[in-house]
Coordinates of C-alpha atoms in Angstrom, one line a residue:
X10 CA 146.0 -118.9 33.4
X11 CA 146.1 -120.8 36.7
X12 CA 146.8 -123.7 35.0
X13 CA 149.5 -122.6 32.6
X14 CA 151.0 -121.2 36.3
X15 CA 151.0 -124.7 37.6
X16 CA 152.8 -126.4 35.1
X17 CA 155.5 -123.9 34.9
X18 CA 156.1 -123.9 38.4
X19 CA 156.1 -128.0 38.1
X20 CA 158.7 -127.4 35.2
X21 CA 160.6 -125.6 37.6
X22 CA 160.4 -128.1 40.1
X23 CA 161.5 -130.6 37.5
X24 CA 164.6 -128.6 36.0
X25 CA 166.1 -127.9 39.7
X26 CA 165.9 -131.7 40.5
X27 CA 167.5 -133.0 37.3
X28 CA 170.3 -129.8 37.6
X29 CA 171.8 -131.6 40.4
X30 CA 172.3 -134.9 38.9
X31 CA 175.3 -135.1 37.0
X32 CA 173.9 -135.2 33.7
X33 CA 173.7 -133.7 30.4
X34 CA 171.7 -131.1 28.7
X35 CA 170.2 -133.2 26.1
X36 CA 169.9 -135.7 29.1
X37 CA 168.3 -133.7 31.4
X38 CA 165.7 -132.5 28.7
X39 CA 165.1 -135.8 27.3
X40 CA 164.0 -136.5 31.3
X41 CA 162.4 -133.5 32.0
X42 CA 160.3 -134.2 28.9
X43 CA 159.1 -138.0 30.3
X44 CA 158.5 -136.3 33.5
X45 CA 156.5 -133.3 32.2
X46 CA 154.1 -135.5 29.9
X47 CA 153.1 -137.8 32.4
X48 CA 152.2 -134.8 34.7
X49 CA 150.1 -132.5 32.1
X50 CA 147.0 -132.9 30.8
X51 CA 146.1 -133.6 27.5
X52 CA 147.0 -130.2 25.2
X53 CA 149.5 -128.7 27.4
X54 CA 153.3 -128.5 26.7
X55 CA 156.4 -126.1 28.1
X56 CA 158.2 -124.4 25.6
X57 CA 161.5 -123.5 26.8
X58 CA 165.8 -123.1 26.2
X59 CA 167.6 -124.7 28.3
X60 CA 171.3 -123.5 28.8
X61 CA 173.8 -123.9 30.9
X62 CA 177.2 -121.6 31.0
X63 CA 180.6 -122.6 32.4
X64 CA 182.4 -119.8 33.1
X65 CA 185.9 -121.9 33.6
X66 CA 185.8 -123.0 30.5
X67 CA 183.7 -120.6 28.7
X68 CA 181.1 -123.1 27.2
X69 CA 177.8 -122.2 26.6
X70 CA 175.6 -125.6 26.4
X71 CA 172.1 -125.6 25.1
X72 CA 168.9 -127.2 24.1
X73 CA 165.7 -125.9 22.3
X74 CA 162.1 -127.1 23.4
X75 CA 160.4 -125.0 20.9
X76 CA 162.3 -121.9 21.6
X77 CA 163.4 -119.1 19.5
X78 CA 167.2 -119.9 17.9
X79 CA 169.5 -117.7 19.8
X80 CA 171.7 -115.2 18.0
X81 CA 175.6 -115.6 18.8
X82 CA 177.9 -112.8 17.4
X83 CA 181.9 -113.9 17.7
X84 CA 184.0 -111.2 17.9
X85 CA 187.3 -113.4 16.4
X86 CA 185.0 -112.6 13.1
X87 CA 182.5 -110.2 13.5
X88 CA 180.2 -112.6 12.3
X89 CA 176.4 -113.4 13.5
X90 CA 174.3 -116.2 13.3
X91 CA 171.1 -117.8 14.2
X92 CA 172.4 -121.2 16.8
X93 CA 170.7 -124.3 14.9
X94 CA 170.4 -126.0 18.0
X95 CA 170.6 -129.9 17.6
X96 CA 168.0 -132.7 17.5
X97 CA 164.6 -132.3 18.4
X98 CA 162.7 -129.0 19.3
X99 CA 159.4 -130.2 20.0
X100 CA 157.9 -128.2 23.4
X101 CA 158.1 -130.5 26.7
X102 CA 154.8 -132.5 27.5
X103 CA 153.7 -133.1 23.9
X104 CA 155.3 -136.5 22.8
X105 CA 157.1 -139.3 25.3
X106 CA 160.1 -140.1 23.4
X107 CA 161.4 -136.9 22.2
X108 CA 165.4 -137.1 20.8
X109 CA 166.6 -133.5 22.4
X110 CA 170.7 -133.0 21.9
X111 CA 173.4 -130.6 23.2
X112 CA 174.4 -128.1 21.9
X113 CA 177.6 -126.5 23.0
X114 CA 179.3 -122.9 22.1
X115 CA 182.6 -122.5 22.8
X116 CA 183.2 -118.8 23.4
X117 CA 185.9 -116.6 23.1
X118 CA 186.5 -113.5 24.8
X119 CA 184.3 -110.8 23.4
X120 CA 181.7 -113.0 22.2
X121 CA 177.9 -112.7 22.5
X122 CA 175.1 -114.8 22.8
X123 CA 171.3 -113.9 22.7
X124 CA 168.9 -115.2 24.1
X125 CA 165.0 -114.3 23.6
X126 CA 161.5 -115.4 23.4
X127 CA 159.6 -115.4 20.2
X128 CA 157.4 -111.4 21.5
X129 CA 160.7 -109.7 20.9
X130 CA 160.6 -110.7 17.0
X131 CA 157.0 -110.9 16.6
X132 CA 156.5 -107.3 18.3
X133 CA 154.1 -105.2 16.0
X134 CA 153.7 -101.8 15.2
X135 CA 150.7 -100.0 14.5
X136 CA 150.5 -100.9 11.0
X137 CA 150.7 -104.7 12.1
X138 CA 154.1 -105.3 10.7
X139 CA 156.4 -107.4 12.7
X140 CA 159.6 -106.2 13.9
X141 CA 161.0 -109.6 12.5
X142 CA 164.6 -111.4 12.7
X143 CA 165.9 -109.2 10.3
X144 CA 166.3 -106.4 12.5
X145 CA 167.5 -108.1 15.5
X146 CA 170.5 -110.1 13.7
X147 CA 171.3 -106.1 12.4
X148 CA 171.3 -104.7 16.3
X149 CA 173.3 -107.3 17.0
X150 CA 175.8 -107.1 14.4
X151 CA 176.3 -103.6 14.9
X152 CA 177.4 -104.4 18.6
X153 CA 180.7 -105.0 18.8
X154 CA 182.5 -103.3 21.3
X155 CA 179.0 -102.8 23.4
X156 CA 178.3 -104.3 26.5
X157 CA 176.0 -106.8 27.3
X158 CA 173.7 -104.1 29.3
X159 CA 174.0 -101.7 26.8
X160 CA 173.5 -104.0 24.0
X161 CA 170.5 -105.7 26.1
X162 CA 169.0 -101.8 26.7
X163 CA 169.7 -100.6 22.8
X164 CA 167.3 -103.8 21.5
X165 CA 164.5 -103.4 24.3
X166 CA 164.7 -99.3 23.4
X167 CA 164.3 -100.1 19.2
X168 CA 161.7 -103.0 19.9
X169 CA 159.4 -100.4 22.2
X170 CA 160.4 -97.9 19.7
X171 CA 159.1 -99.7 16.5
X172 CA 156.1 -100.8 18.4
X173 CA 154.9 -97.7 19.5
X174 CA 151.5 -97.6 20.8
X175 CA 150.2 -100.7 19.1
X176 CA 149.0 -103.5 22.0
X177 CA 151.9 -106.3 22.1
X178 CA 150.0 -109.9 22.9
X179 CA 153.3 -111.5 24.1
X180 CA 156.5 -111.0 26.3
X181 CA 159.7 -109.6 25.8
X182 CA 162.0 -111.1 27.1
X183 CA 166.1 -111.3 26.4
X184 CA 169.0 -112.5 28.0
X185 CA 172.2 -111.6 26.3
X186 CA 175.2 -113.2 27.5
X187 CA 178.8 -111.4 26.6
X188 CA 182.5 -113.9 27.2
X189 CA 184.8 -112.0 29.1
X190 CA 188.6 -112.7 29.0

């Protein structure tokens, strides 16, 4: 909708402002939150991750406004697991005094981190099943030595795949995000 367009754009507007303020994730949400309530109407919220990746040190730092947990697979252990991301969640614009927190990933080389909105999950196939968290946290673990493009291209190919023809009412979209050395 028009409006929806308006207030992302705002949100935008917001989150390039605040990013050039020495200040922290959590921070920067918590303020981005104020700003967002006092210029939406009634009903309307931004749901959103916000993340922020320094390369010197390899530190992913993060914050969830109602997002989707990311998936982060660490090659030291070959382990994956859903990010519990700290503090509040709540979407921007719906209460004033909201307490978001930082999180922060400290990668090692080889590491992934995925990032991805709530249609890649609840795509559905023809017989209205979802393709579900499950499935993902499998691609994922099975990635290893893949790249981030090709691990990115594999998950978009077996979510269209499952899918097939049936009508998806959401987007996909996914950001994955691989530590180099």
């Amino acid at each position: 909708s028009v409006s929806g367009a308006l207030v992302m754009s705002a949100s935008r507007s917001i989150f390039r402002m605040l990013s050039e303020e020495d200040l922290s994730v959590g921070e920067i949400m918590i303020r981005a939150n104020r700003r967002t309530k006092k210029d939406i109407k009634s009903g309307m919220f931004v749901a959103l991750l916000y993340a922020v990746l320094n390369a010197e040190d390899k530190t992913l730092s993060l914050c969830s406004a109602g997002q989707t947990q990311p998936i982060y697979w660490s090659s030291e252990t070959g382990e994956t697991r859903l990010v519990e991301t700290k503090g509040d969640t709540f979407p921007l614009g719906i209460l004033e005094d909201v307490g978001y927190q930082e999180t922060r990933l400290q990668l090692a080389p080889g590491d992934k981190v995925l990032l991805y909105t709530d249609g890649i999950v609840e795509a559905m196939n023809e017989k209205e099943e979802m393709f579900g968290f499950e499935q993902l946290l499998e691609i994922v673990q099975e990635a290893r030595s893949r790249t981030a493009d090709s691990l990115l291209k594999e998950i978009l190919d077996k979510v269209n795949a499952f899918a097939g023809g049936a009508a998806q009412h959401d987007d996909l979209t996914l950001i994955v995000v691989s530590a180099g050395v």
